[in-house]
mmCIF file of C-alpha atoms in Angstrom:
data_model
loop_
_atom_site.group_PDB
_atom_site.id
_atom_site.type_symbol
_atom_site.label_atom_id
_atom_site.label_comp_id
_atom_site.label_asym_id
_atom_site.label_seq_id
_atom_site.Cartn_x
_atom_site.Cartn_y
_atom_site.Cartn_z
ATOM 1 C CA MET A 23 44.710 24.263 109.069
ATOM 2 C CA GLU A 24 47.556 26.610 109.088
ATOM 3 C CA ARG A 25 46.818 30.127 106.857
ATOM 4 C CA ARG A 26 48.919 30.872 103.603
ATOM 5 C CA TYR A 27 50.327 34.856 103.490
ATOM 6 C CA ASN A 28 48.524 35.701 100.740
ATOM 7 C CA PHE A 29 49.330 38.765 98.478
ATOM 8 C CA ASN A 30 46.834 37.976 95.471
ATOM 9 C CA ALA A 31 45.667 41.063 93.748
ATOM 10 C CA GLY A 32 42.570 39.660 92.924
ATOM 11 C CA PRO A 33 40.127 38.028 93.818
ATOM 12 C CA SER A 34 42.272 38.743 96.742
ATOM 13 C CA ALA A 35 42.250 38.377 100.777
ATOM 14 C CA LEU A 36 39.107 38.480 103.210
ATOM 15 C CA PRO A 37 38.860 39.212 106.615
ATOM 16 C CA GLN A 38 39.197 35.523 108.320
ATOM 17 C CA ASP A 39 36.324 36.363 110.276
ATOM 18 C CA VAL A 40 34.183 37.134 108.155
ATOM 19 C CA LEU A 41 34.992 33.505 106.172
ATOM 20 C CA SER A 42 34.566 32.012 109.486
ATOM 21 C CA HIS A 43 31.331 33.099 109.804
ATOM 22 C CA ALA A 44 30.193 33.232 106.324
ATOM 23 C CA GLN A 45 30.806 29.268 106.808
ATOM 24 C CA SER A 46 29.435 29.061 110.246
ATOM 25 C CA GLU A 47 25.990 29.668 107.862
ATOM 26 C CA LEU A 48 26.708 28.449 105.356
ATOM 27 C CA LEU A 49 24.267 25.206 105.970
ATOM 28 C CA ASN A 50 21.603 27.259 108.032
ATOM 29 C CA TYR A 51 21.326 30.510 107.344
ATOM 30 C CA GLN A 52 20.021 32.500 110.873
ATOM 31 C CA GLN A 53 18.637 29.446 111.932
ATOM 32 C CA GLN A 54 16.505 29.215 109.021
ATOM 33 C CA GLY A 55 17.014 25.150 107.193
ATOM 34 C CA MET A 56 19.260 26.431 103.881
ATOM 35 C CA SER A 57 21.976 27.877 102.495
ATOM 36 C CA ILE A 58 21.494 32.423 101.943
ATOM 37 C CA MET A 59 23.127 31.062 97.938
ATOM 38 C CA GLU A 60 19.033 28.926 98.385
ATOM 39 C CA PHE A 61 16.455 31.758 99.537
ATOM 40 C CA SER A 62 15.184 33.976 96.711
ATOM 41 C CA HIS A 63 15.780 36.983 95.825
ATOM 42 C CA ARG A 64 11.941 38.440 96.253
ATOM 43 C CA SER A 65 12.361 36.935 100.226
ATOM 44 C CA LYS A 66 12.073 39.186 103.159
ATOM 45 C CA GLU A 67 15.938 36.720 104.257
ATOM 46 C CA TYR A 68 17.204 37.834 101.052
ATOM 47 C CA GLN A 69 16.168 42.156 100.785
ATOM 48 C CA ARG A 70 17.456 42.819 104.788
ATOM 49 C CA ILE A 71 21.337 41.819 103.542
ATOM 50 C CA HIS A 72 20.802 43.691 100.571
ATOM 51 C CA ASP A 73 19.340 46.836 102.343
ATOM 52 C CA GLY A 74 21.732 46.081 104.921
ATOM 53 C CA ALA A 75 24.467 46.578 102.794
ATOM 54 C CA ASN A 76 23.768 49.318 101.034
ATOM 55 C CA GLU A 77 23.155 51.076 104.483
ATOM 56 C CA LEU A 78 26.215 49.894 105.876
ATOM 57 C CA LEU A 79 27.707 51.079 102.703
ATOM 58 C CA ARG A 80 26.775 54.697 102.082
ATOM 59 C CA GLU A 81 27.475 55.069 106.279
ATOM 60 C CA LEU A 82 31.715 54.050 105.866
ATOM 61 C CA LEU A 83 31.759 56.426 102.763
ATOM 62 C CA GLU A 84 29.569 59.401 103.790
ATOM 63 C CA ILE A 85 27.529 59.039 100.400
ATOM 64 C CA PRO A 86 25.743 61.720 100.449
ATOM 65 C CA ASP A 87 21.678 61.425 99.985
ATOM 66 C CA ASP A 88 21.457 62.948 95.754
ATOM 67 C CA TYR A 89 23.126 60.023 95.368
ATOM 68 C CA GLU A 90 22.501 56.514 94.114
ATOM 69 C CA VAL A 91 24.170 52.970 95.072
ATOM 70 C CA LEU A 92 23.510 49.970 92.564
ATOM 71 C CA PHE A 93 24.837 46.900 92.868
ATOM 72 C CA LEU A 94 25.599 45.492 89.557
ATOM 73 C CA GLN A 95 27.263 42.284 87.932
ATOM 74 C CA GLY A 96 30.098 42.108 84.805
ATOM 75 C CA GLY A 97 32.793 43.284 86.687
ATOM 76 C CA ALA A 98 34.456 47.631 86.091
ATOM 77 C CA SER A 99 35.074 45.326 82.251
ATOM 78 C CA LEU A 100 31.648 45.603 81.608
ATOM 79 C CA GLN A 101 31.913 49.817 83.134
ATOM 80 C CA PHE A 102 33.972 50.550 80.539
ATOM 81 C CA SER A 103 31.397 50.041 78.262
ATOM 82 C CA MET A 104 27.802 51.083 80.569
ATOM 83 C CA ILE A 105 29.888 54.362 81.251
ATOM 84 C CA PRO A 106 29.775 55.539 77.924
ATOM 85 C CA MET A 107 27.081 54.178 76.413
ATOM 86 C CA ASN A 108 24.499 56.333 79.061
ATOM 87 C CA PHE A 109 26.896 59.041 79.284
ATOM 88 C CA LEU A 110 28.795 59.695 76.109
ATOM 89 C CA HIS A 111 26.642 61.620 73.575
ATOM 90 C CA GLN A 112 27.077 63.138 70.022
ATOM 91 C CA GLY A 113 28.851 66.089 70.188
ATOM 92 C CA TYR A 114 30.614 65.478 73.336
ATOM 93 C CA MET A 115 33.890 63.762 73.736
ATOM 94 C CA ALA A 116 35.321 61.563 77.211
ATOM 95 C CA ASN A 117 38.510 62.804 78.436
ATOM 96 C CA TYR A 118 40.072 59.772 79.853
ATOM 97 C CA LEU A 119 43.802 60.340 82.591
ATOM 98 C CA LEU A 120 45.748 57.319 81.263
ATOM 99 C CA THR A 121 47.549 55.849 84.290
ATOM 100 C CA GLY A 122 48.163 51.697 83.294
ATOM 101 C CA SER A 123 46.372 49.540 81.530
ATOM 102 C CA TRP A 124 42.601 49.228 83.276
ATOM 103 C CA SER A 125 42.591 52.690 82.040
ATOM 104 C CA GLN A 126 44.039 52.688 78.558
ATOM 105 C CA LYS A 127 41.045 48.967 78.544
ATOM 106 C CA ALA A 128 38.734 52.034 79.747
ATOM 107 C CA LEU A 129 39.750 54.488 76.552
ATOM 108 C CA THR A 130 39.106 51.855 74.004
ATOM 109 C CA GLU A 131 35.796 50.922 75.402
ATOM 110 C CA ALA A 132 34.681 54.315 75.320
ATOM 111 C CA LYS A 133 36.330 54.547 71.545
ATOM 112 C CA LYS A 134 33.862 52.288 70.726
ATOM 113 C CA ILE A 135 30.358 53.814 72.106
ATOM 114 C CA GLY A 136 31.584 57.819 70.628
ATOM 115 C CA GLU A 137 34.487 60.274 70.953
ATOM 116 C CA ALA A 138 37.117 59.570 73.263
ATOM 117 C CA TYR A 139 40.558 61.729 73.323
ATOM 118 C CA ILE A 140 43.940 61.597 76.253
ATOM 119 C CA GLY A 141 43.635 64.270 78.699
ATOM 120 C CA GLY A 142 46.774 63.422 80.871
ATOM 121 C CA SER A 143 49.142 60.513 81.263
ATOM 122 C CA SER A 144 52.084 59.094 82.151
ATOM 123 C CA LYS A 145 52.588 56.314 80.165
ATOM 124 C CA GLU A 146 55.467 58.488 78.664
ATOM 125 C CA ALA A 147 57.086 57.313 81.952
ATOM 126 C CA ASP A 148 55.863 53.788 82.061
ATOM 127 C CA PHE A 149 53.275 54.822 84.632
ATOM 128 C CA LYS A 150 55.401 54.395 87.349
ATOM 129 C CA ARG A 151 53.879 58.268 88.362
ATOM 130 C CA ILE A 152 49.991 60.134 88.635
ATOM 131 C CA PRO A 153 50.055 62.605 86.163
ATOM 132 C CA ASP A 154 50.556 66.125 87.005
ATOM 133 C CA LEU A 155 47.656 67.675 88.370
ATOM 134 C CA ASN A 156 48.318 71.206 86.926
ATOM 135 C CA ALA A 157 48.862 69.258 83.605
ATOM 136 C CA LEU A 158 45.654 67.788 83.202
ATOM 137 C CA LYS A 159 43.883 69.427 79.768
ATOM 138 C CA TYR A 160 40.186 69.661 80.164
ATOM 139 C CA GLY A 161 37.680 70.482 76.868
ATOM 140 C CA GLU A 162 34.534 72.417 76.448
ATOM 141 C CA ASN A 163 32.610 70.051 75.287
ATOM 142 C CA ASP A 164 33.746 66.712 77.835
ATOM 143 C CA ALA A 165 30.785 64.342 78.772
ATOM 144 C CA TYR A 166 33.260 63.529 81.767
ATOM 145 C CA VAL A 167 36.586 62.601 82.565
ATOM 146 C CA HIS A 168 37.118 59.297 83.237
ATOM 147 C CA LEU A 169 40.325 58.362 85.995
ATOM 148 C CA THR A 170 41.912 55.424 87.882
ATOM 149 C CA SER A 171 42.182 56.480 91.493
ATOM 150 C CA ASN A 172 44.476 53.147 92.202
ATOM 151 C CA ASN A 173 46.609 50.546 89.490
ATOM 152 C CA THR A 174 47.346 47.742 90.946
ATOM 153 C CA ILE A 175 49.320 46.252 87.692
ATOM 154 C CA HIS A 176 52.053 49.346 87.964
ATOM 155 C CA GLY A 177 51.566 50.406 91.385
ATOM 156 C CA THR A 178 50.423 54.064 91.867
ATOM 157 C CA GLN A 179 47.591 55.581 93.412
ATOM 158 C CA TRP A 180 46.550 59.209 92.779
ATOM 159 C CA LYS A 181 46.645 60.990 96.382
ATOM 160 C CA SER A 182 44.527 63.690 95.644
ATOM 161 C CA PHE A 183 41.449 63.766 92.379
ATOM 162 C CA PRO A 184 41.469 66.622 89.782
ATOM 163 C CA GLN A 185 38.538 68.812 90.699
ATOM 164 C CA ARG A 186 36.975 71.022 88.067
ATOM 165 C CA LYS A 187 33.362 72.675 88.462
ATOM 166 C CA GLU A 188 33.004 72.290 84.986
ATOM 167 C CA SER A 189 33.949 69.014 85.081
ATOM 168 C CA THR A 190 31.659 65.298 85.499
ATOM 169 C CA PHE A 191 34.698 63.111 86.863
ATOM 170 C CA ILE A 192 33.836 59.564 86.610
ATOM 171 C CA ALA A 193 36.186 56.531 88.565
ATOM 172 C CA ASP A 194 36.757 53.035 88.942
ATOM 173 C CA MET A 195 38.089 53.038 92.048
ATOM 174 C CA SER A 196 38.449 48.812 92.217
ATOM 175 C CA SER A 197 41.560 48.301 93.679
ATOM 176 C CA ASP A 198 41.401 51.586 96.885
ATOM 177 C CA ILE A 199 37.921 51.946 97.450
ATOM 178 C CA LEU A 200 37.455 51.547 101.373
ATOM 179 C CA SER A 201 40.897 51.788 101.992
ATOM 180 C CA ARG A 202 40.592 55.690 102.633
ATOM 181 C CA SER A 203 38.454 58.293 102.834
ATOM 182 C CA LEU A 204 36.957 59.368 100.101
ATOM 183 C CA PRO A 205 35.237 62.882 98.357
ATOM 184 C CA ILE A 206 32.527 61.052 97.396
ATOM 185 C CA ASP A 207 31.001 64.125 96.281
ATOM 186 C CA GLN A 208 33.892 64.777 93.945
ATOM 187 C CA PHE A 209 33.009 62.934 91.269
ATOM 188 C CA GLY A 210 29.638 61.519 89.662
ATOM 189 C CA LEU A 211 30.234 58.066 89.236
ATOM 190 C CA ILE A 212 32.119 56.285 91.292
ATOM 191 C CA TYR A 213 32.586 52.046 90.256
ATOM 192 C CA ALA A 214 34.280 49.520 91.710
ATOM 193 C CA GLY A 215 34.703 45.917 91.044
ATOM 194 C CA ALA A 216 34.364 43.946 94.941
ATOM 195 C CA GLN A 217 37.187 41.390 94.432
ATOM 196 C CA LYS A 218 40.052 43.383 96.209
ATOM 197 C CA ASN A 219 38.368 45.502 99.759
ATOM 198 C CA LEU A 220 34.719 44.595 99.410
ATOM 199 C CA GLY A 221 34.289 40.830 99.347
ATOM 200 C CA PRO A 222 34.835 38.375 96.880
ATOM 201 C CA ALA A 223 34.913 38.239 92.992
ATOM 202 C CA GLY A 224 30.336 38.469 91.049
ATOM 203 C CA VAL A 225 29.252 41.779 92.324
ATOM 204 C CA THR A 226 30.818 44.936 91.628
ATOM 205 C CA VAL A 227 29.150 48.561 93.280
ATOM 206 C CA VAL A 228 28.169 52.419 91.618
ATOM 207 C CA ILE A 229 28.050 54.789 93.404
ATOM 208 C CA LEU A 230 26.330 57.799 90.801
ATOM 209 C CA LYS A 231 24.610 61.198 91.671
ATOM 210 C CA LYS A 232 21.317 61.457 90.666
ATOM 211 C CA ASP A 233 20.810 64.075 88.543
ATOM 212 C CA LEU A 234 23.708 62.372 86.404
ATOM 213 C CA LEU A 235 20.226 60.222 85.499
ATOM 214 C CA SER A 236 17.956 62.436 83.159
ATOM 215 C CA GLU A 237 21.576 62.680 80.782
ATOM 216 C CA ILE A 238 20.343 58.723 79.978
ATOM 217 C CA PRO A 239 19.211 58.116 76.060
ATOM 218 C CA ASP A 240 16.262 56.293 76.366
ATOM 219 C CA ASN A 241 17.142 53.283 73.036
ATOM 220 C CA LEU A 242 19.512 51.747 75.636
ATOM 221 C CA PRO A 243 19.315 47.504 75.966
ATOM 222 C CA THR A 244 17.440 47.260 79.441
ATOM 223 C CA MET A 245 20.508 46.081 80.936
ATOM 224 C CA LEU A 246 22.586 48.240 80.312
ATOM 225 C CA ASP A 247 20.484 51.091 81.597
ATOM 226 C CA TYR A 248 21.574 52.798 85.204
ATOM 227 C CA ARG A 249 17.474 53.901 85.683
ATOM 228 C CA THR A 250 16.644 50.256 84.959
ATOM 229 C CA HIS A 251 18.522 49.231 87.991
ATOM 230 C CA VAL A 252 17.905 52.308 90.103
ATOM 231 C CA ASP A 253 13.686 51.898 89.526
ATOM 232 C CA LYS A 254 14.241 48.598 90.707
ATOM 233 C CA LYS A 255 17.062 48.824 93.587
ATOM 234 C CA SER A 256 19.825 46.331 92.127
ATOM 235 C CA LEU A 257 16.797 43.590 91.771
ATOM 236 C CA TYR A 258 15.920 44.164 88.345
ATOM 237 C CA ASN A 259 16.820 40.366 87.569
ATOM 238 C CA THR A 260 18.864 37.759 90.091
ATOM 239 C CA PRO A 261 21.730 39.649 91.877
ATOM 240 C CA PRO A 262 24.857 37.595 92.928
ATOM 241 C CA SER A 263 23.116 37.184 96.078
ATOM 242 C CA PHE A 264 25.999 35.737 97.714
ATOM 243 C CA ALA A 265 28.634 37.950 96.784
ATOM 244 C CA ILE A 266 26.085 40.748 97.940
ATOM 245 C CA TYR A 267 26.295 38.894 101.452
ATOM 246 C CA MET A 268 29.942 38.652 101.748
ATOM 247 C CA LEU A 269 29.672 42.016 100.850
ATOM 248 C CA SER A 270 27.497 42.939 103.209
ATOM 249 C CA LEU A 271 30.261 40.871 105.840
ATOM 250 C CA VAL A 272 33.003 42.344 104.993
ATOM 251 C CA LEU A 273 31.653 45.694 105.786
ATOM 252 C CA GLU A 274 30.425 44.887 109.036
ATOM 253 C CA TRP A 275 34.396 43.447 109.477
ATOM 254 C CA THR A 276 35.512 46.792 108.563
ATOM 255 C CA LYS A 277 32.624 49.159 110.728
ATOM 256 C CA LYS A 278 33.871 47.161 114.283
ATOM 257 C CA LYS A 279 37.586 47.702 113.127
ATOM 258 C CA GLY A 280 37.013 51.468 113.478
ATOM 259 C CA GLY A 281 35.436 52.507 109.921
ATOM 260 C CA LEU A 282 37.564 54.303 107.501
ATOM 261 C CA LYS A 283 39.322 56.756 109.799
ATOM 262 C CA GLU A 284 41.368 53.447 111.941
ATOM 263 C CA ILE A 285 41.218 50.722 108.494
ATOM 264 C CA GLU A 286 43.173 53.784 106.990
ATOM 265 C CA LYS A 287 45.385 53.626 110.000
ATOM 266 C CA MET A 288 46.252 50.175 109.595
ATOM 267 C CA ASN A 289 47.164 50.445 106.066
ATOM 268 C CA ALA A 290 49.504 52.810 106.994
ATOM 269 C CA GLU A 291 51.194 50.966 108.996
ATOM 270 C CA LYS A 292 51.116 47.950 106.414
ATOM 271 C CA THR A 293 52.494 50.798 103.424
ATOM 272 C CA LYS A 294 55.003 52.334 106.082
ATOM 273 C CA LEU A 295 56.871 48.872 106.934
ATOM 274 C CA LEU A 296 57.126 47.805 103.475
ATOM 275 C CA TYR A 297 58.196 50.982 101.822
ATOM 276 C CA THR A 298 60.517 50.787 104.214
ATOM 277 C CA THR A 299 62.368 47.498 103.507
ATOM 278 C CA ILE A 300 62.323 47.980 100.363
ATOM 279 C CA ASP A 301 64.380 51.087 100.448
ATOM 280 C CA GLY A 302 66.097 50.447 103.694
ATOM 281 C CA SER A 303 67.619 47.505 101.249
ATOM 282 C CA LYS A 304 70.294 50.095 99.694
ATOM 283 C CA GLY A 305 69.128 48.664 96.051
ATOM 284 C CA PHE A 306 68.434 45.485 95.941
ATOM 285 C CA TYR A 307 64.407 45.835 96.539
ATOM 286 C CA SER A 308 63.880 48.703 93.545
ATOM 287 C CA GLY A 309 60.399 50.276 94.545
ATOM 288 C CA THR A 310 58.908 50.723 90.902
ATOM 289 C CA ALA A 311 56.547 53.338 91.270
ATOM 290 C CA GLU A 312 58.149 57.730 92.299
ATOM 291 C CA ALA A 313 58.283 57.797 95.701
ATOM 292 C CA ASP A 314 55.213 60.709 95.547
ATOM 293 C CA SER A 315 52.952 58.167 93.338
ATOM 294 C CA ARG A 316 53.408 54.964 95.301
ATOM 295 C CA SER A 317 50.290 52.740 96.095
ATOM 296 C CA SER A 318 48.893 52.215 99.751
ATOM 297 C CA MET A 319 47.017 48.568 98.389
ATOM 298 C CA ASN A 320 49.953 47.337 95.638
ATOM 299 C CA VAL A 321 53.750 47.378 96.600
ATOM 300 C CA THR A 322 55.583 46.830 93.078
ATOM 301 C CA PHE A 323 59.341 46.277 92.858
ATOM 302 C CA THR A 324 62.557 44.456 91.771
ATOM 303 C CA LEU A 325 65.075 42.724 92.664
ATOM 304 C CA PRO A 326 68.273 43.453 90.381
ATOM 305 C CA SER A 327 68.509 40.462 88.257
ATOM 306 C CA LYS A 328 65.717 38.592 86.747
ATOM 307 C CA GLU A 329 67.156 35.129 88.238
ATOM 308 C CA LEU A 330 66.953 36.413 91.955
ATOM 309 C CA GLU A 331 63.506 38.120 91.207
ATOM 310 C CA ASP A 332 62.439 33.992 89.957
ATOM 311 C CA LEU A 333 64.243 32.657 93.225
ATOM 312 C CA PHE A 334 62.980 35.000 95.244
ATOM 313 C CA LEU A 335 59.424 34.126 94.630
ATOM 314 C CA LYS A 336 60.745 30.280 94.583
ATOM 315 C CA GLU A 337 61.926 30.898 98.187
ATOM 316 C CA ALA A 338 58.378 32.822 99.240
ATOM 317 C CA GLU A 339 55.949 30.620 97.780
ATOM 318 C CA GLU A 340 58.129 27.378 99.873
ATOM 319 C CA GLU A 341 57.537 29.695 102.955
ATOM 320 C CA GLY A 342 53.778 29.973 102.799
ATOM 321 C CA PHE A 343 52.997 33.458 100.850
ATOM 322 C CA VAL A 344 51.456 33.669 97.777
ATOM 323 C CA GLY A 345 50.695 35.884 94.823
ATOM 324 C CA LEU A 346 54.377 37.788 94.834
ATOM 325 C CA LYS A 347 54.200 37.984 91.448
ATOM 326 C CA GLY A 348 54.571 40.936 89.074
ATOM 327 C CA HIS A 349 51.844 41.266 86.567
ATOM 328 C CA ARG A 350 52.625 39.224 83.324
ATOM 329 C CA SER A 351 53.166 42.372 81.514
ATOM 330 C CA VAL A 352 55.834 44.273 83.834
ATOM 331 C CA GLY A 353 56.962 41.153 85.693
ATOM 332 C CA GLY A 354 58.980 41.952 88.392
ATOM 333 C CA CYS A 355 56.834 41.970 92.195
ATOM 334 C CA ARG A 356 54.521 42.871 93.814
ATOM 335 C CA ALA A 357 52.989 42.548 97.323
ATOM 336 C CA SER A 358 48.278 43.764 97.538
ATOM 337 C CA ILE A 359 47.554 44.644 100.806
ATOM 338 C CA TYR A 360 44.336 45.052 100.805
ATOM 339 C CA ASN A 361 42.364 46.112 103.638
ATOM 340 C CA ALA A 362 42.271 41.949 104.609
ATOM 341 C CA VAL A 363 45.869 41.532 104.578
ATOM 342 C CA PRO A 364 46.539 41.259 108.511
ATOM 343 C CA LEU A 365 49.419 43.547 109.142
ATOM 344 C CA ASN A 366 51.098 40.832 110.972
ATOM 345 C CA SER A 367 51.441 39.197 107.454
ATOM 346 C CA VAL A 368 52.877 41.816 106.064
ATOM 347 C CA GLN A 369 55.631 42.148 108.744
ATOM 348 C CA ALA A 370 56.358 38.180 107.705
ATOM 349 C CA LEU A 371 56.760 39.398 104.670
ATOM 350 C CA SER A 372 59.301 42.220 105.451
ATOM 351 C CA ASP A 373 60.950 39.874 107.879
ATOM 352 C CA PHE A 374 61.784 37.184 104.790
ATOM 353 C CA MET A 375 62.454 40.260 102.352
ATOM 354 C CA HIS A 376 65.143 40.750 104.856
ATOM 355 C CA THR A 377 66.564 37.600 105.287
ATOM 356 C CA PHE A 378 66.948 36.669 101.379
ATOM 357 C CA HIS A 379 68.290 39.887 101.269
ATOM 358 C CA HIS A 380 71.767 39.261 103.127
ATOM 359 C CA LYS A 381 71.193 35.544 101.913
ATOM 360 C CA HIS A 382 71.745 37.010 98.823
ATOM 361 C CA ASN A 383 73.517 40.413 98.283
ATOM 362 C CA ILE A 384 75.580 40.472 96.032
#
């Protein structure tokens, strides 16, 4: 079977080596006569996978010892509620930095729990850029400051993160975790749905500084209390075992590729190729994000007319390209070039864009 060029925003491409490995073990995991999906989550076989994924993620991201790593369910969307439930207390306010739809959704959920305000936003610029670090506002009663590191819909990304020793920063890194080196110790909590760079949908990674656990109130529902999952090492209830197994394979693949240093180089090469194609088209393709805020994961662009965009997407699909339609809320086109998207796929897209440009230049 010929593989298609997968540029889906999520669930997104997985490394072909990982898929092949999983396929080889699907019916008979390590000659145990069972699929990994059939093992008890209390078994020694699954425990090795669970612990190995935790250790490898710590190694690749250089997570300090004073942080917990959790494997939860519910996606980033559940974290929108869990975070204020655990850390937004009476007399304090949550500070949200708005850069797109997902940070807006996180703010909406926080306001259902307690008081929250906007400390910075690029909404007035249609979320085409990241807010100026020097223009961000903070309050003395901030419970935490929340940001979304990469914005899949609008194609923007924080290139450097705000720092303030008085503030606890929390970040939704669902769409760019594991794509570049990260200053973990600048954050109190990082969370990420797996379905972009970490693995398939179904597991959510939470990286939590241990000293925040003492701030959690005692009246929370058991499953919504981070301490529950810390105490039970993410095994309070049945975990998404197959998703964590796949996560472990993706982490092994990342390590074999040379870790974050090499992954970041590979992503930079893909990003440069695609943005050069857009910028060199003399306006036929127009990037929607401002140059200094462009995402290295989600490349968003438009064509001169809706008719040409529709034709571009139609012909692209006929050539084997998948997932190039922009989010329904903004339209246009989007190529998500996560870690697992190989350079040859991006080169093929660039070649197709050049060909389409020459055929339909106006």
